[in-house]
Coordinates of C-alpha atoms and ligand atoms in Angstrom, one line a residue:
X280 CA -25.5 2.4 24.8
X281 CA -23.5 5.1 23.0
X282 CA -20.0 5.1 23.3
X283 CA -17.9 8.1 24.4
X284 CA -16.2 7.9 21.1
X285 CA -19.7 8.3 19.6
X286 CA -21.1 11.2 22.1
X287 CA -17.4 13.2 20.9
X288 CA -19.0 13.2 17.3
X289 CA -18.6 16.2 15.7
X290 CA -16.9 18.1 18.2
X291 CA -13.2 17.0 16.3
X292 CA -14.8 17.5 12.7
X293 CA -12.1 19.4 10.4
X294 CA -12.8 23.0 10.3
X295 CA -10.9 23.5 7.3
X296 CA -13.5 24.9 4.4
X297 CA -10.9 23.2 1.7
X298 CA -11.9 19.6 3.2
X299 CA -16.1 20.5 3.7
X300 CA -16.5 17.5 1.2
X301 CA -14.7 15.2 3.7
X302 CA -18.4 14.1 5.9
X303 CA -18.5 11.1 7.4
X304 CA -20.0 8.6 5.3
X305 CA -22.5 6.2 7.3
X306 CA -21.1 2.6 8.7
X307 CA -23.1 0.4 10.4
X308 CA -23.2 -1.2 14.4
X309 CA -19.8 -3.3 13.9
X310 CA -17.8 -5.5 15.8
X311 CA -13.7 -5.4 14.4
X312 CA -11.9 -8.2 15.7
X313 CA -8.4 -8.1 15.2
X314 CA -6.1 -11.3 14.8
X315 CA -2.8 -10.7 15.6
X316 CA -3.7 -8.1 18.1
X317 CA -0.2 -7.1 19.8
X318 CA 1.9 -7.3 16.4
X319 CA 3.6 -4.6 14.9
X320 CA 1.1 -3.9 12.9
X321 CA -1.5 -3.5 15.2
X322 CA 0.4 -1.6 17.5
X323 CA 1.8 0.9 14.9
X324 CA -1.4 1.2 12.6
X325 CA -4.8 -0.1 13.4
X326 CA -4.7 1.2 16.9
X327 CA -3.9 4.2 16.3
X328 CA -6.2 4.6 12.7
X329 CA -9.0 3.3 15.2
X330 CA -8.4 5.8 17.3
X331 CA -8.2 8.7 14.9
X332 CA -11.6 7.5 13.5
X333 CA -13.0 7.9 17.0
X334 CA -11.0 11.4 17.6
X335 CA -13.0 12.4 14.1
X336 CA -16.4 11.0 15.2
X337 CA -16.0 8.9 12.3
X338 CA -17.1 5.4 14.4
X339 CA -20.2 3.8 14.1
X340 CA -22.3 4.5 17.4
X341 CA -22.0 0.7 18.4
X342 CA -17.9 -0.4 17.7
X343 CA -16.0 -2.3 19.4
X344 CA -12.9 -4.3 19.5
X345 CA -11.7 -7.7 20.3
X346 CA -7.5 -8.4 20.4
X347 CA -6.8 -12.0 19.5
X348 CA -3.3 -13.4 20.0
X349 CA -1.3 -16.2 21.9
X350 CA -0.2 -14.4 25.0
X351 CA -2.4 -15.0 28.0
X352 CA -3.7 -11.8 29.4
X353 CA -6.3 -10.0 31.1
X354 CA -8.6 -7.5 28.7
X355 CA -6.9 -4.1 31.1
X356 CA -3.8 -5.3 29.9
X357 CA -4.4 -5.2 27.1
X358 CA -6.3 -1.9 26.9
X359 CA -3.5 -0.7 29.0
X360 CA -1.3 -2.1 25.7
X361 CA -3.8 -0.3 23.1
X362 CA -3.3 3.0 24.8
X363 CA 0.4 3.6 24.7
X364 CA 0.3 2.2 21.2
X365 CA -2.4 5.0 20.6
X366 CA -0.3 7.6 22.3
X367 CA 2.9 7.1 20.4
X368 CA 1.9 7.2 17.2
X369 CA -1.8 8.5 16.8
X370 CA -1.6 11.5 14.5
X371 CA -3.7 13.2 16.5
X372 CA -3.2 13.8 20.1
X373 CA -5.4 12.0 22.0
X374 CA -8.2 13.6 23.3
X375 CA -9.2 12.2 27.1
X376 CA -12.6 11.2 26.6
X377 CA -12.2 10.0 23.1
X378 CA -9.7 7.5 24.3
X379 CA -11.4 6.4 27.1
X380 CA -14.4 5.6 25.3
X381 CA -12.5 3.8 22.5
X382 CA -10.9 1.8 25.2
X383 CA -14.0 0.9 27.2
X384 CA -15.1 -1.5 24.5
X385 CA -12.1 -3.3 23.8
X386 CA -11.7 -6.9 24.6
X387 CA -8.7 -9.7 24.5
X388 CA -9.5 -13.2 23.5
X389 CA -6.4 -15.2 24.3
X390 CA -5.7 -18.0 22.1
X391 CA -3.9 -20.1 19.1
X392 CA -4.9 -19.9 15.9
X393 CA -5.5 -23.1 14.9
X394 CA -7.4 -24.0 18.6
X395 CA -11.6 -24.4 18.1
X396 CA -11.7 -23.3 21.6
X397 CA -10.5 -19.5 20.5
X398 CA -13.4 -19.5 18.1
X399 CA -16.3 -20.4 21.1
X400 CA -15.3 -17.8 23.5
X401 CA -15.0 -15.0 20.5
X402 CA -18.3 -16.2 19.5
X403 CA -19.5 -15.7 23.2
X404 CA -17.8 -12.2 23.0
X405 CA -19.6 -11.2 20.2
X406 CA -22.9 -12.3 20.6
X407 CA -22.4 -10.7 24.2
X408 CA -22.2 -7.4 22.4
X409 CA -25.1 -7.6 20.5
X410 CA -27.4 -8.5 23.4
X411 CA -26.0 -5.4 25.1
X412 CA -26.6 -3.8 21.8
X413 CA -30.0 -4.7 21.3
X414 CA -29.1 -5.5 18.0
X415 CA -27.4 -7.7 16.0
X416 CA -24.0 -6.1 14.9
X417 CA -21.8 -6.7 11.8
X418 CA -18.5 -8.2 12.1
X419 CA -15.2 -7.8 10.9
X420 CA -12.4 -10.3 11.3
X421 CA -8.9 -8.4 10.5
X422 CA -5.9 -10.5 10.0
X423 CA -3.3 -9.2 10.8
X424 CA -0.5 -12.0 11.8
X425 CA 1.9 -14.0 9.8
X426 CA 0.8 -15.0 6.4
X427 CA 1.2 -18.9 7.6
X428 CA -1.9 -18.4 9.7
X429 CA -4.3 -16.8 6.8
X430 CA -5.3 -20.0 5.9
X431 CA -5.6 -21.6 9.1
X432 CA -7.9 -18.7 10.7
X433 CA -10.1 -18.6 7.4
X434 CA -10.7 -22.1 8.0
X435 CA -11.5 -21.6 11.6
X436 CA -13.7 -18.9 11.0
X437 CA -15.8 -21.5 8.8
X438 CA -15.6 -24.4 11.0
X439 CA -16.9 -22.6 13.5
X440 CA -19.8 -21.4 11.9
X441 CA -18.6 -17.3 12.6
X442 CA -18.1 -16.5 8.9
X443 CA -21.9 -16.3 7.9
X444 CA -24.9 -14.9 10.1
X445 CA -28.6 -14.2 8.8
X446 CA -29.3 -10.3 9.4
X447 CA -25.9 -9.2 9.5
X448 CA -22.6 -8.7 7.3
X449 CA -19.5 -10.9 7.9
X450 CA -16.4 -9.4 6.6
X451 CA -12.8 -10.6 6.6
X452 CA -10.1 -8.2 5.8
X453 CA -6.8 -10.0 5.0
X454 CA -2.9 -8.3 5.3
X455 CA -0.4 -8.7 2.8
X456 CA 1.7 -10.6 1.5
X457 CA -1.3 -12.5 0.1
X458 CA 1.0 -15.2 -0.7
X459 CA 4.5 -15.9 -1.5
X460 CA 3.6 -17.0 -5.0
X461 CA 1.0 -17.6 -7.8
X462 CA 0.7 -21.3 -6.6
X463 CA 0.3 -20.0 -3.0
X464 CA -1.8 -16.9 -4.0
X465 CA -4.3 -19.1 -6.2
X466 CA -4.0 -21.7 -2.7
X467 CA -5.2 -19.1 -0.7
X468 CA -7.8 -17.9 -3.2
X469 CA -9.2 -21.3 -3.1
X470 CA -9.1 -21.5 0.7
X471 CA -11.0 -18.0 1.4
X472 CA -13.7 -18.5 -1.0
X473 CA -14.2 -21.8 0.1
X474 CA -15.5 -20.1 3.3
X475 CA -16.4 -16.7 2.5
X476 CA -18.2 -15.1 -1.2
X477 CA -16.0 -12.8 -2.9
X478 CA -17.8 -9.5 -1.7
X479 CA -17.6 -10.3 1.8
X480 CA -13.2 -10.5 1.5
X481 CA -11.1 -7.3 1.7
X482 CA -7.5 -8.0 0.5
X483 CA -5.6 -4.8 1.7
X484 CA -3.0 -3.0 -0.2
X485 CA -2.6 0.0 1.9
X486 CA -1.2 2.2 -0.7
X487 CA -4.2 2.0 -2.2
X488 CA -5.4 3.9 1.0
X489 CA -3.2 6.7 0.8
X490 CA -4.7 10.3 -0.5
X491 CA -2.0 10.7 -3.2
X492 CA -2.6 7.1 -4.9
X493 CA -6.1 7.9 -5.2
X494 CA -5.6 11.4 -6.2
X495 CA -4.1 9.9 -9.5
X496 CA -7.9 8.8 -10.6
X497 CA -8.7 12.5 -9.6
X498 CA -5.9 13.9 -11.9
X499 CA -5.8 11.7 -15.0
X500 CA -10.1 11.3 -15.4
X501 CA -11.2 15.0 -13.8
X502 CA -8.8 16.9 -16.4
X503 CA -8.9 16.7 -19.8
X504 CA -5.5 18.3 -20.5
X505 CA -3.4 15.1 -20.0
X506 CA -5.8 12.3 -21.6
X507 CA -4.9 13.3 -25.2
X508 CA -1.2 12.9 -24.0
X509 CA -1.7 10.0 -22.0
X510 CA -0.4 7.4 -24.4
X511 CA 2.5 5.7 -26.6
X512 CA 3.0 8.7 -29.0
X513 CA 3.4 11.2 -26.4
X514 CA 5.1 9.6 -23.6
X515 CA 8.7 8.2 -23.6
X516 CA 8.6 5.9 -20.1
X517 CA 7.3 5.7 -17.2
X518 CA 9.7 5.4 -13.8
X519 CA 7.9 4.8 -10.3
X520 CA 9.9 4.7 -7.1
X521 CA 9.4 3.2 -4.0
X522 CA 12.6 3.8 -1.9
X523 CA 13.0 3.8 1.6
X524 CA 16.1 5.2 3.6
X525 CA 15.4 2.6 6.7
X526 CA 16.6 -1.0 7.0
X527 CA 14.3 -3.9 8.0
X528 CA 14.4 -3.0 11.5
X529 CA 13.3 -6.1 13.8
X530 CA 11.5 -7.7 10.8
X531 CA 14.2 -9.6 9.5
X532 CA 11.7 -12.9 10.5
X533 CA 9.4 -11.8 7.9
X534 CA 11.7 -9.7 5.1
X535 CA 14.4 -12.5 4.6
X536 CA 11.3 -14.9 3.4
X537 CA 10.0 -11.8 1.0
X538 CA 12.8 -9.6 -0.4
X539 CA 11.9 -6.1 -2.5
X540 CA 9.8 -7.9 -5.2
X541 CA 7.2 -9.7 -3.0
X542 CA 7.2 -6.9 -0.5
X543 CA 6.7 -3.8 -2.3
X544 CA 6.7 -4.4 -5.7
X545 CA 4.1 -7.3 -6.4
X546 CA 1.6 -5.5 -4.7
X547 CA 2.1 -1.7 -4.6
X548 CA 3.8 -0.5 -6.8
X549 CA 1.7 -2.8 -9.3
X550 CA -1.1 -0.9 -8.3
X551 CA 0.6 2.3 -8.6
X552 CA 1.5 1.0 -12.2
X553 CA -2.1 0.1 -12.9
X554 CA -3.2 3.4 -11.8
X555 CA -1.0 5.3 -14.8
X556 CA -2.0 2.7 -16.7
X557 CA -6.1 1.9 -16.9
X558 CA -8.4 3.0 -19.1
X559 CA -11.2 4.9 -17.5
X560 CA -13.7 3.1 -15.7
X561 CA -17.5 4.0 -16.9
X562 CA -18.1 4.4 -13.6
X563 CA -16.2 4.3 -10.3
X564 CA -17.9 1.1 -9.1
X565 CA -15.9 -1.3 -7.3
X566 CA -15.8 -3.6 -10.3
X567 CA -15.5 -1.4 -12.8
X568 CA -12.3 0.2 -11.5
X569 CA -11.0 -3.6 -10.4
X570 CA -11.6 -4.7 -13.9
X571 CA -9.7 -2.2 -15.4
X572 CA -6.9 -2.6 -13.2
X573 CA -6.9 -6.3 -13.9
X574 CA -7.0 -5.7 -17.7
X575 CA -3.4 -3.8 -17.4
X576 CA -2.3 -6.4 -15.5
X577 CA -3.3 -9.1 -18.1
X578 CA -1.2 -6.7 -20.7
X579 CA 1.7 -7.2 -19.1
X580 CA 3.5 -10.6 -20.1
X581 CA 4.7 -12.7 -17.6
X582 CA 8.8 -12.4 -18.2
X583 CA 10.4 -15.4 -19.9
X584 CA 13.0 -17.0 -18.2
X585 CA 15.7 -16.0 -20.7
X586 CA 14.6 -12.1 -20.6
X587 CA 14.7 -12.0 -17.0
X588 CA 18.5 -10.9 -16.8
X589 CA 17.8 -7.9 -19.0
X590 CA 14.9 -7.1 -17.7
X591 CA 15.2 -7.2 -13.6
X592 CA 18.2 -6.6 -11.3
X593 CA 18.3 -7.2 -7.7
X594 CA 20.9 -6.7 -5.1
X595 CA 21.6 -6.2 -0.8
X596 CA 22.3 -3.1 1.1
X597 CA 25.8 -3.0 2.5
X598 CA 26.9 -1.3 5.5
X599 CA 26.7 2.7 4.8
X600 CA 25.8 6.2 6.3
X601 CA 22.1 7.0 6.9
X602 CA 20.1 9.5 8.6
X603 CA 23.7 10.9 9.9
X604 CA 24.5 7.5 11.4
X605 CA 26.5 4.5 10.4
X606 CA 24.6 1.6 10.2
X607 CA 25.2 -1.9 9.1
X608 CA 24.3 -4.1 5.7
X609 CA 21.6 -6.3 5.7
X610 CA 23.6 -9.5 6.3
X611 CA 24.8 -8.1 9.3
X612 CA 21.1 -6.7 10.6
X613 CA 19.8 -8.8 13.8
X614 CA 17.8 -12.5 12.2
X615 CA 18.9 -12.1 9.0
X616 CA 20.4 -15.8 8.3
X617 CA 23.9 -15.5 7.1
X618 CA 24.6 -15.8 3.5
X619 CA 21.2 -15.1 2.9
X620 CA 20.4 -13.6 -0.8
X621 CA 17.0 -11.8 -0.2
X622 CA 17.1 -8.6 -2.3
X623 CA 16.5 -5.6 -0.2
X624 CA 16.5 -3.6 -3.8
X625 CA 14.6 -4.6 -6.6
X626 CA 14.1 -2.6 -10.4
X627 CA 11.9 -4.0 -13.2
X628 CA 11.7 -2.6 -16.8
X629 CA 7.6 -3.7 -17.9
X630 CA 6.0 -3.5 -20.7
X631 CA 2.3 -3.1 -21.0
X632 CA 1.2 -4.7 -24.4
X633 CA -1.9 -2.6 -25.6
X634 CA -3.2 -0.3 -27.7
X635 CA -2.5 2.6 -25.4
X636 CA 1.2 2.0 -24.0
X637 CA 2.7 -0.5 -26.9
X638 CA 6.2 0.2 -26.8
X639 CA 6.7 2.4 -23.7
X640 CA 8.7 1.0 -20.9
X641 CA 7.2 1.2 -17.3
X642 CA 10.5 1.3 -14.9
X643 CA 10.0 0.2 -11.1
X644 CA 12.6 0.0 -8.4
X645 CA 12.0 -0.4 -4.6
X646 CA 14.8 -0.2 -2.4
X647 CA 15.5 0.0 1.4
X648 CA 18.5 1.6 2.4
X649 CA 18.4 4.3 -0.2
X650 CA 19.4 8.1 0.2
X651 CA 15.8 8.9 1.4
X652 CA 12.2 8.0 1.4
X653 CA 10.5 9.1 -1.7
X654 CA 7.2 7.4 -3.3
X655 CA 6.8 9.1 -6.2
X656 CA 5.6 8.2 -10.9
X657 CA 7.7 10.4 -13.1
X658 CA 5.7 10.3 -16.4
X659 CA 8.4 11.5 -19.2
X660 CA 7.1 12.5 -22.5
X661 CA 9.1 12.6 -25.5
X662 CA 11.4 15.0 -26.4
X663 CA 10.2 17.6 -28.7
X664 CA 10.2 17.1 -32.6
X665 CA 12.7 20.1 -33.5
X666 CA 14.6 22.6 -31.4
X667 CA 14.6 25.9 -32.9
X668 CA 17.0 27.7 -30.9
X669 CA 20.4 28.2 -31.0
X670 CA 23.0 25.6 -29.7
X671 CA 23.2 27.5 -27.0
X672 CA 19.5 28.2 -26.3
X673 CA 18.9 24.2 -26.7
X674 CA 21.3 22.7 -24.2
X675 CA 19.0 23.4 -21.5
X676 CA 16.0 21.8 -23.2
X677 CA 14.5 18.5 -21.3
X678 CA 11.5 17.0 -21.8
X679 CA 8.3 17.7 -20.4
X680 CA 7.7 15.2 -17.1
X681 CA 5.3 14.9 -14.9
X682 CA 5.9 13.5 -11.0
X683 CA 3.5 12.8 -9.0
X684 CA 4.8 12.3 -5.7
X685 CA 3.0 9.7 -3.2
X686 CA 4.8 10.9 -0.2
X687 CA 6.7 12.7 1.7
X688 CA 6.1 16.4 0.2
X689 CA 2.5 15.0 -1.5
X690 CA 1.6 16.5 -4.8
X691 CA 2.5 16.9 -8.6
X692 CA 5.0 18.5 -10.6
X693 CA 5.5 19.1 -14.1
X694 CA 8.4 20.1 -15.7
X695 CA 8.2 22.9 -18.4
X696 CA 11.5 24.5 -20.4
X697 CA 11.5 28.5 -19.9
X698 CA 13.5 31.0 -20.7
X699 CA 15.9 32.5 -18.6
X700 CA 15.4 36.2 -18.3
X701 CA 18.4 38.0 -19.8
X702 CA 18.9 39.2 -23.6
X703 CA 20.0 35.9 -25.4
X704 CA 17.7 33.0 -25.2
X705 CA 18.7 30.6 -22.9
X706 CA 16.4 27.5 -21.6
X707 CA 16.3 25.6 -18.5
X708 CA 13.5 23.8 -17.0
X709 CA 11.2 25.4 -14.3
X710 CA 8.6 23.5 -12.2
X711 CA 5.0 24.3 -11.6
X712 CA 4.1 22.8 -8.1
X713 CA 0.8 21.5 -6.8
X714 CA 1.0 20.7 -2.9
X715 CA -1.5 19.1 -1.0
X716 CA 0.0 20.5 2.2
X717 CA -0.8 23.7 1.1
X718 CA -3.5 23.5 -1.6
X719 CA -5.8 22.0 1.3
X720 CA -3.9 23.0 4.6
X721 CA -5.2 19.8 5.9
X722 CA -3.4 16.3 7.3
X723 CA -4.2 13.7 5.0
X724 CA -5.6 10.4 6.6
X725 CA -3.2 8.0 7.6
X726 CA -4.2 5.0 5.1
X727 CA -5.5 2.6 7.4
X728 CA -8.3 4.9 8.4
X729 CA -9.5 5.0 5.1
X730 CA -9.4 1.7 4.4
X731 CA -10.7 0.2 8.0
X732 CA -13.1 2.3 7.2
X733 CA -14.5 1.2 3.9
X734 CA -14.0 -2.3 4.8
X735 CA -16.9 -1.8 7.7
X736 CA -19.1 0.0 5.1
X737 CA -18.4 -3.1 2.9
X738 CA -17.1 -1.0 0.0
X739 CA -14.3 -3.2 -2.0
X740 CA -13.0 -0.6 -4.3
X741 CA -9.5 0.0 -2.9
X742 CA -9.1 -3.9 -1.8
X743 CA -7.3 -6.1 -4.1
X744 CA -9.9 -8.5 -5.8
X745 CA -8.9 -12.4 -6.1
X746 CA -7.9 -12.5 -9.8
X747 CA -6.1 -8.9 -9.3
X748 CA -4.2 -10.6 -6.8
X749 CA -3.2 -13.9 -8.8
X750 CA -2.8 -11.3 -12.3
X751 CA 0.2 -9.6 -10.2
X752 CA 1.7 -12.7 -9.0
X753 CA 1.7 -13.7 -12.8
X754 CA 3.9 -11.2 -13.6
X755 CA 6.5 -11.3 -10.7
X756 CA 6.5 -15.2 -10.2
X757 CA 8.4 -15.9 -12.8
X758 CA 11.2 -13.4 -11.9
X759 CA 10.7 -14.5 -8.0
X760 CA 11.6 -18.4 -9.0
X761 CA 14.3 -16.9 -11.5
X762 CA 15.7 -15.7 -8.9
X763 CA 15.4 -18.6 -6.7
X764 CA 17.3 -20.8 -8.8
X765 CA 20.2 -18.4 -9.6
X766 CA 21.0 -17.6 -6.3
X767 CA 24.0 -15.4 -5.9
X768 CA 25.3 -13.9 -8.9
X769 CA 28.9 -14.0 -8.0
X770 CA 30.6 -15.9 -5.6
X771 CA 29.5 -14.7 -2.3
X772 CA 26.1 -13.4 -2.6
X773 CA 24.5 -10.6 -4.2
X774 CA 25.5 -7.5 -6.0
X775 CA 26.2 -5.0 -3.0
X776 CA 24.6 -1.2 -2.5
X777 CA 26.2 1.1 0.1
X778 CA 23.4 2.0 2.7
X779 CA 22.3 5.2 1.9
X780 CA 23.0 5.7 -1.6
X781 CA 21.1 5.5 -4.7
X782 CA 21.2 1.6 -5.4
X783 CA 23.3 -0.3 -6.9
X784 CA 24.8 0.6 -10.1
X785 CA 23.7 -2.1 -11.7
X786 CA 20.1 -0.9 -12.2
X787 CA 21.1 1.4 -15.2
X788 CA 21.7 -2.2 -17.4
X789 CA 17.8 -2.9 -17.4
X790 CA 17.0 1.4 -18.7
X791 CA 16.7 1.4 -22.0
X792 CA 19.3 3.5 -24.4
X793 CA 19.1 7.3 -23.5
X794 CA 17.1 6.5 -20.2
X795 CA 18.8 7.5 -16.9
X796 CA 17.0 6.9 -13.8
X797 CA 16.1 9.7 -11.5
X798 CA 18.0 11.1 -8.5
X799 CA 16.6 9.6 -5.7
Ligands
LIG808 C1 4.9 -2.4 3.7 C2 6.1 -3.2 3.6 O1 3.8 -3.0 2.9 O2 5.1 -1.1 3.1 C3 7.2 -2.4 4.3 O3 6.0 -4.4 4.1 C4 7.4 -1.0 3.8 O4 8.5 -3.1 4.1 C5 6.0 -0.3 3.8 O5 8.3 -0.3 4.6 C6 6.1 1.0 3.1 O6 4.9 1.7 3.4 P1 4.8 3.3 3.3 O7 3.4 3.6 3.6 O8 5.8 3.7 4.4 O9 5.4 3.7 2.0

């Protein structure tokens, strides 16, 4: 039977000639089971990325969806729950017939984790499917719940014999934070491939999903012009941001237990790092690209205990102005314990000890709270050699810098001196601008399509492979049980940002000399 979804195909392809190349790529008969079904996560991004695959004709002609999670419910309920996630925030509007199709072959399996009886009636659910398939279908077990239950649904899934099946592929995709440290990362290494191999496991990083991340590949290894620059003797540092003008919401639960470091810098902006970073792969296999991540990662050394002062500063938003509101510090934000000292801001100067980047420093802050969201890798290169002009003409000279912004306002900038038209010779610097908004005059995918996506055609390239994972816990454990052990810096907690501002002041110690950071 052909789903709805399915019989839409082709009717919501983009039009757009700018994005012909952007076909749908085959994926096989799959079932995606969902643990965690009616968290956050779910509700806010795999729903709705589901449902923009079906609104693109992107689903395989046999999909459907199973909800796991604790509350007791009937499966319209929880359609009835799927579709008002879908509707507020789908990018697309939903189309009537789309959604009703996508919704027709969605299940709930009510259940603990850790209860053998949840894993029977899925595999009854499942094997229900294929019969009315006529086929066996591949499945896909997403986790999506609290990290504490990674391990105990991995083990499930192997006890109960629903992590391997002759004739079809078994994937399971697992959420971040893949661990709170390298002892728990390498843990839960050990755990997973105890039950599953290697290429059947799909660690998600979901930046690594988003247009602009990938774009970077596009612009460093399908243009010459940069790769003679792209080193040590041309470029001065490297900053990337990750700032974010909300709070933590209702996720205080989770955040207090992670802080800045484990929650955006140990995995994303790693990756981001390791994507200015890499040499080019031969080829853009999965393990050729993984493998050269991982060797950037092995070039950074793990900070010593002494160097961490100087090399990483942390601190807490405090009450502020954002958005045009007043809104309180973290300590006073609904769950967060009092007195707690998670950092909600976190900046790292890196070093990445190889041939290529001896020398340069690679900057990273993540901050919530901050004047605005911005995502963004400002590549500065080195000042030039010898100004010619006169005093007056020089003042305005900067460097050249690159920024490639991840989001909002996706696309790249570089920074060129130019002269400013009149009859002395004055400099100032001018941008040239590359949009993707209007370059392409197309949405970009939200990131969880992409990467939902991949993960049913089996394709591991943007996942996080096991020793990538462990080779970025290597560098930000030691600063994570630093930290743990110095709690506080002065009496009464942590060094203090004002909500919406551009961090604390405090993250100018770790820039080298002459360094600034950027305006945020
Ligand atoms: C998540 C973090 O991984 O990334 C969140 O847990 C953060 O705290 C989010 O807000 C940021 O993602 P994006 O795509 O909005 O930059």
């Amino acid at each position: 039977m052909a789903s709805p979804a399915v019989a839409a195909h082709g009717s919501h392809q983009p039009e757009n000639p700018l994005v012909a190349g952007l076909e749908r790529l085959p994926v096989a008969p799959t079932a995606l089971v969902i643990f965690g079904a009616t968290g956050d996560l779910a509700r806010r991004k795999l729903l709705p990325a589901l449902y923009n695959l079906a609104h693109e004709g992107a689903l395989p002609q046999h999909f459907h969806l199973v909800g796991v999670s604790r509350k007791d419910k009937a499966h319209e309920h929880y359609r009835a729950e799927c579709e008002q996630a879908i509707r507020a925030h789908s990018r697309h509007t939903p189309d009537e017939d789309v959604l009703r199709g996508l919704l027709q072959h969605v299940r709930y399996v009510p259940g603990v984790f850790d209860d053998p009886g949840v894993y029977a009636k899925l595999d009854t659910v499942l094997d229900g499917f294929d019969e009315r398939a006529g086929e066996r279908l591949n499945r896909a077990f997403y986790l999506s719940t609290s990290p504490d239950f990674f391990p105990v649904i991995v083990g499930q899934l192997g006890g109960s014999g629903l992590s391997r099946r002759a004739g079809t592929e078994v994937r399971v995709i697992i959420e971040k934070p893949f661990g709170a440290s390298l002892e728990e990362a390498r843990e839960l290494n050990a755990r997973v491939l105890s039950v599953f191999d290697e290429s059947q496991v799909f660690r998600i990083d979901h930046y690594l999903g988003k247009e602009t991340v990938q774009n970077m590949l596009a612009f460093r290894f399908a243009n010459g012009m940069f790769e003679p620059l792209w080193n040590r003797n041309y470029i001065d540092q490297v900053q990337i941001t990750a700032a974010e003008d909300i709070g933590i919401g209702s996720r205080a639960g989770y955040y207090d237990h992670a802080g800045a470091l484990r929650d955006l810098i140990q995995n994303h902006m790693l990756q981001l790092l390791c994507h200015v970073a890499m040499e080019p792969p031969g080829s853009f296999t999965a393990e050729e690209v993984r493998n050269e991540k991982v060797k950037v990662l092995h070039a950074i050394a793990a900070p010593a205990p002494d160097d961490i002062l100087e090399m990483a500063v942390r601190a807490q938003y405090a009450a502020g102005h954002s958005g045009g509101e007043d809104v309180p510090g973290y300590l006073e934000e609904q769950g967060v314990p009092s007195g707690s000292i998670t950092e909600t801001y976190a900046a790292l100067r890196l070093e990445v000890d190889n041939w290529r980047w001896a020398g340069v420093p690679f900057y990273l802050r993540a901050g919530k709270r901050l004047a605005r969201k911005v995502t963004e890798i400002a590549v500065t290169l080195k000042p030039v050699p010898h100004l010619a002009f006169s005093q007056d003409g020089s003042l305005g000279v900067q460097p050249n810098q690159l920024i490639l912004t991840v989001q909002p306002n996706e696309g790249v900038t570089l920074r060129l001196g130019a002269k400013i038209p009149g009859a002395r010779m004055i400099i100032r610097p001018v941008n040239m601008e590359f949009l993707y908004g209007t370059s392409f005059l197309s949405q970009s995918p939200e990131a969880y399509e992409r990467l939902i996506m991949d993960a049913m055609r089996g394709d591991p390239t943007l996942f996080t492979r096991n020793d990538e994972a462990e080779a970025q816990w290597c560098i930000c454990d030691p600063i994570v049980t630093s930290w743990a052990h110095t709690p506080g810096l002065r009496a009464g907690g942590l060094p203090q940002y004002e909500a919406g501002s551009q961090g604390p002041a405090d993250a100018a110690s770790i820039l080298r000399e002459g360094h600034a950071w950027r305006a945020i």
